[in-house]
JSON list of C-alpha atoms in Angstrom, two decimals:
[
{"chain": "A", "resi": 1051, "resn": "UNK", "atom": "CA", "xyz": [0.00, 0.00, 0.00]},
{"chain": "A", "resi": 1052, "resn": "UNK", "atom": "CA", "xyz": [1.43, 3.55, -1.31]},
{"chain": "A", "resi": 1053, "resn": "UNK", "atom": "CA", "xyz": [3.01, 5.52, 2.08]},
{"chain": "A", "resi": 1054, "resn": "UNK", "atom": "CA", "xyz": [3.50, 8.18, 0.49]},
{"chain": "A", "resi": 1055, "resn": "UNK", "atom": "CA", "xyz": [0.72, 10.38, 1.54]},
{"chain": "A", "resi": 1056, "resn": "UNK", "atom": "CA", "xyz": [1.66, 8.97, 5.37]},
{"chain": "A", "resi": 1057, "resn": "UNK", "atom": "CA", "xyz": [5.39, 9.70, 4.78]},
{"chain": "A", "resi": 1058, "resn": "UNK", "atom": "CA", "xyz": [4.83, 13.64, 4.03]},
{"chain": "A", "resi": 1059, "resn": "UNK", "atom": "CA", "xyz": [3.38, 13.85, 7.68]},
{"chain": "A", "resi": 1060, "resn": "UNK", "atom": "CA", "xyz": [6.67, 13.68, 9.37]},
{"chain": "A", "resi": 1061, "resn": "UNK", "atom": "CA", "xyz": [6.96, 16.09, 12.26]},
{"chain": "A", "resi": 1062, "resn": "UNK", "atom": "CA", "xyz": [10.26, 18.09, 12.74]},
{"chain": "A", "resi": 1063, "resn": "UNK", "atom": "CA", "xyz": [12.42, 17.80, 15.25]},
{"chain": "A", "resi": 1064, "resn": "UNK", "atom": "CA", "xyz": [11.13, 20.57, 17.38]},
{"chain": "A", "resi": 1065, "resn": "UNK", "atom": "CA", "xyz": [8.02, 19.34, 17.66]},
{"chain": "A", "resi": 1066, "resn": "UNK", "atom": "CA", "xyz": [9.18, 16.27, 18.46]},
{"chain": "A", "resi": 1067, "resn": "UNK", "atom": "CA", "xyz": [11.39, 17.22, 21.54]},
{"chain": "A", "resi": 1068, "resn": "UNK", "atom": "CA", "xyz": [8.89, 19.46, 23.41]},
{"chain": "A", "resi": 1069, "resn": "UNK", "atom": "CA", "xyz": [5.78, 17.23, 22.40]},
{"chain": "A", "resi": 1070, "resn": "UNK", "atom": "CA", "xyz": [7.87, 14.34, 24.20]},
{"chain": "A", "resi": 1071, "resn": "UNK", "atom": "CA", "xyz": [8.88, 16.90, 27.20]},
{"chain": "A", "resi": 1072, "resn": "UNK", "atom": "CA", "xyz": [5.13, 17.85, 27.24]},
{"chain": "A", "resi": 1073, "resn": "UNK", "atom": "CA", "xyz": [3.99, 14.05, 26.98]},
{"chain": "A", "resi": 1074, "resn": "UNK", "atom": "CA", "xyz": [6.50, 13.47, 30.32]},
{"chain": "A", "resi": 1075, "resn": "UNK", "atom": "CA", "xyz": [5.45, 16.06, 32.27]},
{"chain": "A", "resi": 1076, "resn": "UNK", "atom": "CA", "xyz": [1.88, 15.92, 31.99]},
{"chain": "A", "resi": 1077, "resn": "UNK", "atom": "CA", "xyz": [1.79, 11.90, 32.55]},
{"chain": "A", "resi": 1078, "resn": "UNK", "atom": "CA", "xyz": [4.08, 12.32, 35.61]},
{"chain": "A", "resi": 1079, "resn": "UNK", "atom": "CA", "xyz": [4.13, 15.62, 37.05]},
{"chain": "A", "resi": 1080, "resn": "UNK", "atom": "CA", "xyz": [1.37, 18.04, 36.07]},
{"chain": "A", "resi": 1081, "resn": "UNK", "atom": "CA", "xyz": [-1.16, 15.75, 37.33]},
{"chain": "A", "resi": 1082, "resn": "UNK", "atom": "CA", "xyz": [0.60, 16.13, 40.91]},
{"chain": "A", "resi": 1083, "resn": "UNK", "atom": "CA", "xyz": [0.58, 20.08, 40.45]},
{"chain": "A", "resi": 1084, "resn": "UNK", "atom": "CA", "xyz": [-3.05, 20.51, 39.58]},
{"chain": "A", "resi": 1085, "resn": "UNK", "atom": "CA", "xyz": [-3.58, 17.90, 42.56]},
{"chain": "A", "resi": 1086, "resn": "UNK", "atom": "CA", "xyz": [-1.37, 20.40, 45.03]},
{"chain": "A", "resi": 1087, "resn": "UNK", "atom": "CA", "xyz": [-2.64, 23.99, 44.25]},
{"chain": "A", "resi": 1088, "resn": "UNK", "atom": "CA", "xyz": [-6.06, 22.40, 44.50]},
{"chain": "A", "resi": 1089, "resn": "UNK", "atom": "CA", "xyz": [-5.05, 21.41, 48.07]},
{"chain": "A", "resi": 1090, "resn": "UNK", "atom": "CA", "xyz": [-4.17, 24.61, 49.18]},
{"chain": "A", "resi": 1091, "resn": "UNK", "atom": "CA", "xyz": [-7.68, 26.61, 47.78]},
{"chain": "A", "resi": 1092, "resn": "UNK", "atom": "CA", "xyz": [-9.77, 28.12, 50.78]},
{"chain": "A", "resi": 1093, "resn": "UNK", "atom": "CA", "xyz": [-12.31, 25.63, 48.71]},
{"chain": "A", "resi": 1094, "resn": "UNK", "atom": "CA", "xyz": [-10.79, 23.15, 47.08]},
{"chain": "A", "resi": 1095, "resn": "UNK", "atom": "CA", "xyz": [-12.49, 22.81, 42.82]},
{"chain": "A", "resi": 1096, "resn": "UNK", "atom": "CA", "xyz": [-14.42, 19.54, 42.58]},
{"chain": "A", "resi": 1097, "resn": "UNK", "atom": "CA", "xyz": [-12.92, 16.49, 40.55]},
{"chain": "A", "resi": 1098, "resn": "UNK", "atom": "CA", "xyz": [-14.49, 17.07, 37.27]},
{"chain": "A", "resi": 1099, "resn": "UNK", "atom": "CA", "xyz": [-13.12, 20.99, 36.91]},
{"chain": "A", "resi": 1100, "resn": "UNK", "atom": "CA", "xyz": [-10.01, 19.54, 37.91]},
{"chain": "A", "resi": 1101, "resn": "UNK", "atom": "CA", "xyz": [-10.20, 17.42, 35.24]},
{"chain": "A", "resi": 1102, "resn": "UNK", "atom": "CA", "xyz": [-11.24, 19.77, 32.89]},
{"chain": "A", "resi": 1103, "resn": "UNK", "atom": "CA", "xyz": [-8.33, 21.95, 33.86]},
{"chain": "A", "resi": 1104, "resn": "UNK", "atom": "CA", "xyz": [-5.86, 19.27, 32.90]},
{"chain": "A", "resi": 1105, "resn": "UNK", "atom": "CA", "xyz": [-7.69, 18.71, 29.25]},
{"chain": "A", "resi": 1106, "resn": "UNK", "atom": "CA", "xyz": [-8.19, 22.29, 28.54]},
{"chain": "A", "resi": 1107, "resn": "UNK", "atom": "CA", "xyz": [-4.23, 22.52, 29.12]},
{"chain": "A", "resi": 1108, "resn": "UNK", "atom": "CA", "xyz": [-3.13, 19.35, 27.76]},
{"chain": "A", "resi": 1109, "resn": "UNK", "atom": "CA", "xyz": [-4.85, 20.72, 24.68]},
{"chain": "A", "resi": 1110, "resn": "UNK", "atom": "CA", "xyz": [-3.82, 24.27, 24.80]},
{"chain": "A", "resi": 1111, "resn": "UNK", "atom": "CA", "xyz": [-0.26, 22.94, 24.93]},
{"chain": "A", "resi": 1112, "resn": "UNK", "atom": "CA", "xyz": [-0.40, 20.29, 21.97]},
{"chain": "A", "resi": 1113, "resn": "UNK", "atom": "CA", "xyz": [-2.15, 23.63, 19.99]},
{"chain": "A", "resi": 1114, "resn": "UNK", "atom": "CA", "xyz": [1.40, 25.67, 20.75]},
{"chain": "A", "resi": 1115, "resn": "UNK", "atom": "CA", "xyz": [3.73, 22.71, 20.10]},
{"chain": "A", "resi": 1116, "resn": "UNK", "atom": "CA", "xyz": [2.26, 21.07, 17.61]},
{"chain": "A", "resi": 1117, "resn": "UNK", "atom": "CA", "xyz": [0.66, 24.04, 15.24]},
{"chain": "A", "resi": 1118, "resn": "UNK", "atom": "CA", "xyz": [2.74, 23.63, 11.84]},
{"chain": "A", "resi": 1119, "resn": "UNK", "atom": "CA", "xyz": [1.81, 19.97, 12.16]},
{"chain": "A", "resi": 1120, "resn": "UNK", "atom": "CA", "xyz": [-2.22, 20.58, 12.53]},
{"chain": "A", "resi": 1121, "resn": "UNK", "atom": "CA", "xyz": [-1.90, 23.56, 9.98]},
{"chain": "A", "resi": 1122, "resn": "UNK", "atom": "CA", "xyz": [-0.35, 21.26, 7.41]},
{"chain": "A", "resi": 1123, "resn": "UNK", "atom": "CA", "xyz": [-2.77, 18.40, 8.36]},
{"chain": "A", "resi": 1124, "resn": "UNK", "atom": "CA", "xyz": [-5.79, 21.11, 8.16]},
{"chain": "A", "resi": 1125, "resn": "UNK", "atom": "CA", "xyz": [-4.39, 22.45, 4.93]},
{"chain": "A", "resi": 1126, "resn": "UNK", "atom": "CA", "xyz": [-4.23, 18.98, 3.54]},
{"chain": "A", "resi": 1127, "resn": "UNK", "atom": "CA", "xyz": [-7.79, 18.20, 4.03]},
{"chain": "A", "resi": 1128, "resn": "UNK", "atom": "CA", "xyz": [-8.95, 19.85, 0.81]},
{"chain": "A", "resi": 1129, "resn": "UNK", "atom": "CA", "xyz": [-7.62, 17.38, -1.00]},
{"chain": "A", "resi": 1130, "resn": "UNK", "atom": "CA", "xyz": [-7.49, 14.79, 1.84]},
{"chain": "A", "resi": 1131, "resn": "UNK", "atom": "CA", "xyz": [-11.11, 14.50, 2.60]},
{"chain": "A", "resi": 1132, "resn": "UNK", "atom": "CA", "xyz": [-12.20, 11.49, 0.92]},
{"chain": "A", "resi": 1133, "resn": "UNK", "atom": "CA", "xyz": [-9.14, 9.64, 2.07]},
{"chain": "A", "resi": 1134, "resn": "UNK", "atom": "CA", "xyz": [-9.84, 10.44, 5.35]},
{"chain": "A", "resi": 1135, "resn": "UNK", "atom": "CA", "xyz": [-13.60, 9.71, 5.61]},
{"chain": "A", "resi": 1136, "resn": "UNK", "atom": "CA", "xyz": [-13.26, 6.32, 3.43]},
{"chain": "A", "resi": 1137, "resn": "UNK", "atom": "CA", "xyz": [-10.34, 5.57, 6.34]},
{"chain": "A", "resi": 1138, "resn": "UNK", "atom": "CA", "xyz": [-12.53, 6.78, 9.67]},
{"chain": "A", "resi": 1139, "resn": "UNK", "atom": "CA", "xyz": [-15.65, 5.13, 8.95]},
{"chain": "A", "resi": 1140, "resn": "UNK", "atom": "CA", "xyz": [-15.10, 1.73, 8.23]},
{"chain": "A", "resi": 1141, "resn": "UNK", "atom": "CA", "xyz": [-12.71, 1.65, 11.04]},
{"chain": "A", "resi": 1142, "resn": "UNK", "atom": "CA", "xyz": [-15.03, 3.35, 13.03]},
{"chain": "A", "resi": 1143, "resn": "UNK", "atom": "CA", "xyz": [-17.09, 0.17, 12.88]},
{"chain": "A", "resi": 1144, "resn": "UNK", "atom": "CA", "xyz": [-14.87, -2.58, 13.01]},
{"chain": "A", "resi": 1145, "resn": "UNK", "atom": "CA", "xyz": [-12.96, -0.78, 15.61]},
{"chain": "A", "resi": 1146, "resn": "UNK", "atom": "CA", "xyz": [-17.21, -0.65, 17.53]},
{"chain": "A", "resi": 1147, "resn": "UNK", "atom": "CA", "xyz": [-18.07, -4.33, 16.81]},
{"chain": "A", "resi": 1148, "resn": "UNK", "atom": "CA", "xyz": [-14.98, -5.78, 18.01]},
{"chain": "A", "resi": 1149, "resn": "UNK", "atom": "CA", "xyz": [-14.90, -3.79, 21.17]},
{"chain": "A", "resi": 1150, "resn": "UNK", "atom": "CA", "xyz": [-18.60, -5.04, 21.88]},
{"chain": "A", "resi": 1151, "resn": "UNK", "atom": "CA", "xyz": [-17.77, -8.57, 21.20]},
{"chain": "A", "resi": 1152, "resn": "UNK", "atom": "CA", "xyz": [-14.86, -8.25, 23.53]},
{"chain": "A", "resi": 1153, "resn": "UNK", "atom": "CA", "xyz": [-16.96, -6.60, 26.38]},
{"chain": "A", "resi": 1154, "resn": "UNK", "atom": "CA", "xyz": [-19.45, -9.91, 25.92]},
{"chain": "A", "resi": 1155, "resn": "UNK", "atom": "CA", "xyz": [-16.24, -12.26, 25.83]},
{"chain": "A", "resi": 1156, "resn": "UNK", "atom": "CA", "xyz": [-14.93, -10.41, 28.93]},
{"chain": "A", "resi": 1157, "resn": "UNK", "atom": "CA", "xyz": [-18.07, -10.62, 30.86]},
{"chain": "A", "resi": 1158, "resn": "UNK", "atom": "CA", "xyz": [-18.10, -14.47, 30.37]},
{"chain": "A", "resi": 1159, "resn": "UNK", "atom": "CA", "xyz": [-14.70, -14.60, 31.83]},
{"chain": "A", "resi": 1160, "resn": "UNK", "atom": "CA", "xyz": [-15.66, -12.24, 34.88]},
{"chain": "A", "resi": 1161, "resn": "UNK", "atom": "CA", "xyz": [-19.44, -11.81, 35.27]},
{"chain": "A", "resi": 1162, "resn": "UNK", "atom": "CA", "xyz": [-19.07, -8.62, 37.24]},
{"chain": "A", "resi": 1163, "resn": "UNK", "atom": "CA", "xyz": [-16.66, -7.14, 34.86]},
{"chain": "A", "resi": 1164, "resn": "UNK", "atom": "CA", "xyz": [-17.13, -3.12, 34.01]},
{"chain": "A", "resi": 1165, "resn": "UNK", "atom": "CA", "xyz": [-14.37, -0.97, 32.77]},
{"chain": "A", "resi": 1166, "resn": "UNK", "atom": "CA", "xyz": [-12.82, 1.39, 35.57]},
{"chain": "A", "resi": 1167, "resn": "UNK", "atom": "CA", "xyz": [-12.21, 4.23, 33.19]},
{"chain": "A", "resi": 1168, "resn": "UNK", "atom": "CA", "xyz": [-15.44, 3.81, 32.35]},
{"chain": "A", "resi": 1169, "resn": "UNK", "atom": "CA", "xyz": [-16.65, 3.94, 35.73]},
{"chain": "A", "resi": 1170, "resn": "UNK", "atom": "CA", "xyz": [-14.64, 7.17, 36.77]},
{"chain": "A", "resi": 1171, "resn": "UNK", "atom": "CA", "xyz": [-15.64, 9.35, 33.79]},
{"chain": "A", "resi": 1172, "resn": "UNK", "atom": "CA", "xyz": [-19.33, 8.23, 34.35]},
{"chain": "A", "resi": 1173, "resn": "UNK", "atom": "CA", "xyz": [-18.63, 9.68, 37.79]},
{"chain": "A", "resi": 1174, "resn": "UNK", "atom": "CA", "xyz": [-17.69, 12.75, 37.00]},
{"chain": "A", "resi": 1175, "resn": "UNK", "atom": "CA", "xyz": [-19.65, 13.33, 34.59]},
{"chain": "A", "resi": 1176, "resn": "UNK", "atom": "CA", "xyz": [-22.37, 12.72, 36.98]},
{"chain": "A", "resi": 1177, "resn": "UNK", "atom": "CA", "xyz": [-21.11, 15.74, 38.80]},
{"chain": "A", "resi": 1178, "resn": "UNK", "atom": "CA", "xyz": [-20.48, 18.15, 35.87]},
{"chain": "A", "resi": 1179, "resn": "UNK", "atom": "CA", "xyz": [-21.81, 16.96, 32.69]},
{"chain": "A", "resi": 1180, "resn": "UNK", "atom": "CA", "xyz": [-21.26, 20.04, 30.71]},
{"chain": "A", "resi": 1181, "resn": "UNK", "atom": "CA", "xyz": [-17.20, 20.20, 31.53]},
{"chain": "A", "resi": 1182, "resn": "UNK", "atom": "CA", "xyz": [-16.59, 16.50, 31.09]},
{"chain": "A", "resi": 1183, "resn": "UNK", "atom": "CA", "xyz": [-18.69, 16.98, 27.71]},
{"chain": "A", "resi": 1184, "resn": "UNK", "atom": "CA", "xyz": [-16.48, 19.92, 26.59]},
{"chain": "A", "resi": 1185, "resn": "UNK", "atom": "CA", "xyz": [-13.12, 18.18, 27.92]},
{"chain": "A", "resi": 1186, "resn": "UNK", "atom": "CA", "xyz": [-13.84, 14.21, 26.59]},
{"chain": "A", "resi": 1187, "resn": "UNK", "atom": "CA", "xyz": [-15.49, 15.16, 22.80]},
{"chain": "A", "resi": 1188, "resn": "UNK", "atom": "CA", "xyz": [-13.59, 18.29, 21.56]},
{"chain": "A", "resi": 1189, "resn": "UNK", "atom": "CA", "xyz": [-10.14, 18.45, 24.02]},
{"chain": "A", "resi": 1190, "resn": "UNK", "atom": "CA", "xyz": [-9.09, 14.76, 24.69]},
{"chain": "A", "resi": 1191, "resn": "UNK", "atom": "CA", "xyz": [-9.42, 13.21, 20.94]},
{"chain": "A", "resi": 1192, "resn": "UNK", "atom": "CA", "xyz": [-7.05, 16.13, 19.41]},
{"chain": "A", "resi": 1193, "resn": "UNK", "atom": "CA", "xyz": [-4.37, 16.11, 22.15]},
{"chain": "A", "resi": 1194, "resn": "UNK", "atom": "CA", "xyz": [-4.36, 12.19, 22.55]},
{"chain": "A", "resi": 1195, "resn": "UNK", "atom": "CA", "xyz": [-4.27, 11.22, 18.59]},
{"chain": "A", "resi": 1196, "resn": "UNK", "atom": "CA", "xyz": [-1.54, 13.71, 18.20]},
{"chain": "A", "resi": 1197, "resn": "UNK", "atom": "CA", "xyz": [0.90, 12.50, 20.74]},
{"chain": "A", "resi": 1198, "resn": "UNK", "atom": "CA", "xyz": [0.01, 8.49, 20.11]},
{"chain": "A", "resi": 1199, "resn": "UNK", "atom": "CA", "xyz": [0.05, 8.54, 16.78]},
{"chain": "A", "resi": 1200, "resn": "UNK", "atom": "CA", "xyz": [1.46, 11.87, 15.56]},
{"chain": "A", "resi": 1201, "resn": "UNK", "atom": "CA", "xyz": [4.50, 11.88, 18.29]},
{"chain": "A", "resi": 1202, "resn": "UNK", "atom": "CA", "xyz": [4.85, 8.15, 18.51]},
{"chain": "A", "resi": 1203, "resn": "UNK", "atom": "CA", "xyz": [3.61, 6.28, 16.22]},
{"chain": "A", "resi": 1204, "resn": "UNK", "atom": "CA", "xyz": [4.60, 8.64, 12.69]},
{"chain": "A", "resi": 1205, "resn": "UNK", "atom": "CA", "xyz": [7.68, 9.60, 14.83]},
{"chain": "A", "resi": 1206, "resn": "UNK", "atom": "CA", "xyz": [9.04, 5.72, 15.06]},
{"chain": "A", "resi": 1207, "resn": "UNK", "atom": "CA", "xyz": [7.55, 4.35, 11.99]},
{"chain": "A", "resi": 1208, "resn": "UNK", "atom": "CA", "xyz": [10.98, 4.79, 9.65]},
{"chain": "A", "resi": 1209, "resn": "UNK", "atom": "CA", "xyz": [13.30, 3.70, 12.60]},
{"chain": "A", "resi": 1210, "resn": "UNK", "atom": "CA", "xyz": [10.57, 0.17, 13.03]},
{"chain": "A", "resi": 1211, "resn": "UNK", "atom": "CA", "xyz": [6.84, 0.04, 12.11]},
{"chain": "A", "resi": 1212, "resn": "UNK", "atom": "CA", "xyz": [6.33, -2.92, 14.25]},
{"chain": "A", "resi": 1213, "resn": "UNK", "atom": "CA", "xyz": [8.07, -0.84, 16.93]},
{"chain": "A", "resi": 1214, "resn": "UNK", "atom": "CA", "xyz": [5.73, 2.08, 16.33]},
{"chain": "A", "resi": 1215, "resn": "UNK", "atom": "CA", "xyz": [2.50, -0.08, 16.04]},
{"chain": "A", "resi": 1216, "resn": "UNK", "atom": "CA", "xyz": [3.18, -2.02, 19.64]},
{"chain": "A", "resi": 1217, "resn": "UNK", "atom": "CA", "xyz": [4.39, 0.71, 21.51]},
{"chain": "A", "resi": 1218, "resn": "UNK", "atom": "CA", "xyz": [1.50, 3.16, 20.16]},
{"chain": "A", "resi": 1219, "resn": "UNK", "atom": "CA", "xyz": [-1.10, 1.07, 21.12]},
{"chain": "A", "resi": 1220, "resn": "UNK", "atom": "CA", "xyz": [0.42, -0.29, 24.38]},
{"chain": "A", "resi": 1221, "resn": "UNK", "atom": "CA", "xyz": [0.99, 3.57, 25.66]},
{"chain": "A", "resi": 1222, "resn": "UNK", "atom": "CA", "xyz": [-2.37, 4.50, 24.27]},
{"chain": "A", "resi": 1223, "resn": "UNK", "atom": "CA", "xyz": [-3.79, 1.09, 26.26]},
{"chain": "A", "resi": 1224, "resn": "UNK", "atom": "CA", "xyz": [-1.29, 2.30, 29.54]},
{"chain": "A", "resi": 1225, "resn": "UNK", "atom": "CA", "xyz": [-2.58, 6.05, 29.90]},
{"chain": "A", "resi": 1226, "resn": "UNK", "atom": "CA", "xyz": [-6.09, 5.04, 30.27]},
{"chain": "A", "resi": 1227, "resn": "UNK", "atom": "CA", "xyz": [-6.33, 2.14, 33.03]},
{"chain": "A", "resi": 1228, "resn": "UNK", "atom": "CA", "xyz": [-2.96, 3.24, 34.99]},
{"chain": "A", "resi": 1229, "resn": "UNK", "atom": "CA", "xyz": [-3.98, 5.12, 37.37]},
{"chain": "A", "resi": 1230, "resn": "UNK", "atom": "CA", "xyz": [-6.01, 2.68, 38.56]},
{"chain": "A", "resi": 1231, "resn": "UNK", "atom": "CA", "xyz": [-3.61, 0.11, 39.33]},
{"chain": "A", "resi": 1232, "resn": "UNK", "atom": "CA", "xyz": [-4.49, -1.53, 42.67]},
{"chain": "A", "resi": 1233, "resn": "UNK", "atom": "CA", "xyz": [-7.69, -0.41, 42.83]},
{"chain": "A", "resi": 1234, "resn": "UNK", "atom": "CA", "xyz": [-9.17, -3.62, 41.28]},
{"chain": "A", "resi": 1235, "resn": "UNK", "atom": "CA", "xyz": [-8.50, -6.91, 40.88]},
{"chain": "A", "resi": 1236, "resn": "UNK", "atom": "CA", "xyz": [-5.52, -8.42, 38.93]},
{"chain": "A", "resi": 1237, "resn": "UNK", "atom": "CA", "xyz": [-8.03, -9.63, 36.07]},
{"chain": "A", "resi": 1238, "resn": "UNK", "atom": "CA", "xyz": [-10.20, -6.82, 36.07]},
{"chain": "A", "resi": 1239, "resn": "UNK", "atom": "CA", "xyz": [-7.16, -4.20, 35.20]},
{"chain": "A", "resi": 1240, "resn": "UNK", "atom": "CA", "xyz": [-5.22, -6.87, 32.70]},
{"chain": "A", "resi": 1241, "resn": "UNK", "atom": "CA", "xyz": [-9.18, -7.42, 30.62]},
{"chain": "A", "resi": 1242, "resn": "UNK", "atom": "CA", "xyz": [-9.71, -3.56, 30.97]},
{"chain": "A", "resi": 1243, "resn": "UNK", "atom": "CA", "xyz": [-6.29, -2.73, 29.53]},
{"chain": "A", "resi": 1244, "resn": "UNK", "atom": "CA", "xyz": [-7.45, -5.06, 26.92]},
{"chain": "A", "resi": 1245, "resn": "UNK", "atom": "CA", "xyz": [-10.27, -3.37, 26.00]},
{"chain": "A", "resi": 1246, "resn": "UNK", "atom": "CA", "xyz": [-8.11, -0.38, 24.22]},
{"chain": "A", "resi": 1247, "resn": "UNK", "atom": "CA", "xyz": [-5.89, -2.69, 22.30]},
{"chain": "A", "resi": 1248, "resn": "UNK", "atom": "CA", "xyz": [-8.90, -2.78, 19.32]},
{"chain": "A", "resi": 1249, "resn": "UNK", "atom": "CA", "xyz": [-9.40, 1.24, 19.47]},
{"chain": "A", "resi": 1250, "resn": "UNK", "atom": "CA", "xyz": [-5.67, 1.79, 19.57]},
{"chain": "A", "resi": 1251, "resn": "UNK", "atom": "CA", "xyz": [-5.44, -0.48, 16.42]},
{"chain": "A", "resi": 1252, "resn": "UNK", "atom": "CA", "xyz": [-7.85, 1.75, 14.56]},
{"chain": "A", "resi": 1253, "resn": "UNK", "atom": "CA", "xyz": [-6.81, 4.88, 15.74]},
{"chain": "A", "resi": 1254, "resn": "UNK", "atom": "CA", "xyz": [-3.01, 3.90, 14.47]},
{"chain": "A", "resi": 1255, "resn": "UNK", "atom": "CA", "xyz": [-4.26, 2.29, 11.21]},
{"chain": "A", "resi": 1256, "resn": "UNK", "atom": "CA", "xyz": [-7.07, 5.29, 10.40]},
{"chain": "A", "resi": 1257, "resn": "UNK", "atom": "CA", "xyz": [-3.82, 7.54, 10.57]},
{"chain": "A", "resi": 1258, "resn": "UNK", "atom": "CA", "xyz": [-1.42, 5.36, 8.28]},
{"chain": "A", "resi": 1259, "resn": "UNK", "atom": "CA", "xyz": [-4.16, 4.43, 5.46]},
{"chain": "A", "resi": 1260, "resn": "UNK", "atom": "CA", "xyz": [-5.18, 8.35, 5.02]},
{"chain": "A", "resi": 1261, "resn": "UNK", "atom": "CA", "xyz": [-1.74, 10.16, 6.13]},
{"chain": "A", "resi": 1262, "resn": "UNK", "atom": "CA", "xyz": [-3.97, 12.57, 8.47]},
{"chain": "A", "resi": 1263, "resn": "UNK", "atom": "CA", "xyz": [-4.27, 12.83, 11.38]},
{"chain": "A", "resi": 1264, "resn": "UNK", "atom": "CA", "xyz": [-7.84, 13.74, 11.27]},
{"chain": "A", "resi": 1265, "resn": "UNK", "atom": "CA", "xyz": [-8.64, 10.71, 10.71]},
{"chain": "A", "resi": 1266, "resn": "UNK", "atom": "CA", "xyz": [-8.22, 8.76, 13.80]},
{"chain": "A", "resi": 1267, "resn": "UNK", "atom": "CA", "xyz": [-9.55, 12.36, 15.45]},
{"chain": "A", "resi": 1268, "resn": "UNK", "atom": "CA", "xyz": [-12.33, 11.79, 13.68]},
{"chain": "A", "resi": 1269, "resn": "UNK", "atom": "CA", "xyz": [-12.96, 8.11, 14.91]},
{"chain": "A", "resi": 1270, "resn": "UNK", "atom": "CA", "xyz": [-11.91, 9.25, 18.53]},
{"chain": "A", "resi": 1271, "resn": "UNK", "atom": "CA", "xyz": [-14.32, 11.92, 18.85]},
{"chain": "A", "resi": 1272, "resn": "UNK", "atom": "CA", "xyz": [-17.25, 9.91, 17.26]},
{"chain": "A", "resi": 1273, "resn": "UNK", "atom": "CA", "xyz": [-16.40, 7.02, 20.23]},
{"chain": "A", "resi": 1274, "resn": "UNK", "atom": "CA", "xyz": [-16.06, 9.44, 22.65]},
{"chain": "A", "resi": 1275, "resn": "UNK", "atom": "CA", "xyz": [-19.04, 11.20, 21.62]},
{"chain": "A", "resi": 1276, "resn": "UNK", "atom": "CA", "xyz": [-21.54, 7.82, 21.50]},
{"chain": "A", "resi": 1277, "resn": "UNK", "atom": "CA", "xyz": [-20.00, 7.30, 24.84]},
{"chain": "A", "resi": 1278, "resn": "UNK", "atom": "CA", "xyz": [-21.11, 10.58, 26.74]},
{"chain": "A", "resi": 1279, "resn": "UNK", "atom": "CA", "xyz": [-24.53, 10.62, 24.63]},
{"chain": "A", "resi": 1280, "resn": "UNK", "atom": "CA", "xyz": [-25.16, 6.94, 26.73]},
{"chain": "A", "resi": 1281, "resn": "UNK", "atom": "CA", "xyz": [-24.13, 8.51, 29.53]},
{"chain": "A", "resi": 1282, "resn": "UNK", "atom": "CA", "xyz": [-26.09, 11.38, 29.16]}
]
């Protein structure tokens, strides 16, 4: 399959240096900030803003670092636009029917089974709909496709595409059931980490069948979408 169109979205090498100092510090530090100031507010902000804080940042940051690479990708989508939409929506649906088949297959294997993430957005949202709305459809699918499979996975395709395609999806997979290690069972976190192998998959293979990025930010934001419309 022609990689050429995939090839031509190579970021440069400043974007790749503070998009991986950005990546570090909000995984392992800025989480711990936002956690601290909170702490010392006469009235400390609920969980969701906090977690709206952290998206609206996360995103404002991948804007600044990452703005020749969107522009290009944005520019690109005049001519782009079929290859993206004929890459988003069939992987859209495979990506759908093998994650419910999974969640079926999962539940036979643990009857009480029910995804943690899942469980801690519903949550929140069920404390502030309208900022985990805002923050999970419009902030998370940008800043997340751009550092999995902008930063990662175009960035270490040359060097090894089987390199790029494991460690995409396995970091993608990591950032999302993490921080809940030790709060469940050993089974529960290894089947939930599971469960974003197939999206990571698509996501990764949206973005190297169209060569934009908007195409797995496409797919994201439809999943995430569906997801707060059932919660809703």
């Amino acid at each position: 399959m022609d990689l050429t169109a995939f090839r031509q979205t190579e970021l440069g090498l400043r974007e790749k240096l503070l998009g991986s100092g950005w990546l570090l510090f909000q995984v392992t530090v800025f989480p711990r900030l936002l956690a601290m100031g909170n702490g010392m507010l006469p009235v400390p902000l609920p969980a969701s803003t906090l977690n709206f804080l952290f998206f609206s940042v996360n995103a404002g940051a991948m804007a600044l670092i990452f703005r020749c690479y969107l522009r290009a990708m944005l520019a690109r989508l005049k001519t782009d636009l079929a290859g993206v939409i004929s890459a988003a929506v069939p992987l859209f649906f495979a990506y759908w029917l093998v994650n419910v088949l999974l969640f079926y297959l999962f539940q036979m294997a643990d009857p009480s089974f029910a995804n943690i993430n899942d469980q801690s957005v519903a949550d929140l949202c069920a404390e502030n709909y309208g900022l985990m709305f805002i923050g999970t459809v419009f902030f998370v699918p940008v800043t997340e496709e751009v550092f999995h499979r902008g930063l990662i996975f175009r960035g270490l395709y040359d060097r090894s595409p089987a390199a790029a395609w494991i460690l995409s999806v396995t970091l993608f997979c990591c950032i999302h059931v993490m921080g809940y290690l030790g709060q469940c069972g050993g089974l529960t976190f290894f089947l939930c980490f599971l469960q974003y192998v197939p999206a990571g998959i698509a996501l990764a293979a949206a973005y190297r069948l169209s060569g934009n990025i908007l195409a797995p930010i496409l797919i994201h934001t439809l999943s995430n979408l569906l997801g707060m419309l059932a919660l809703r």
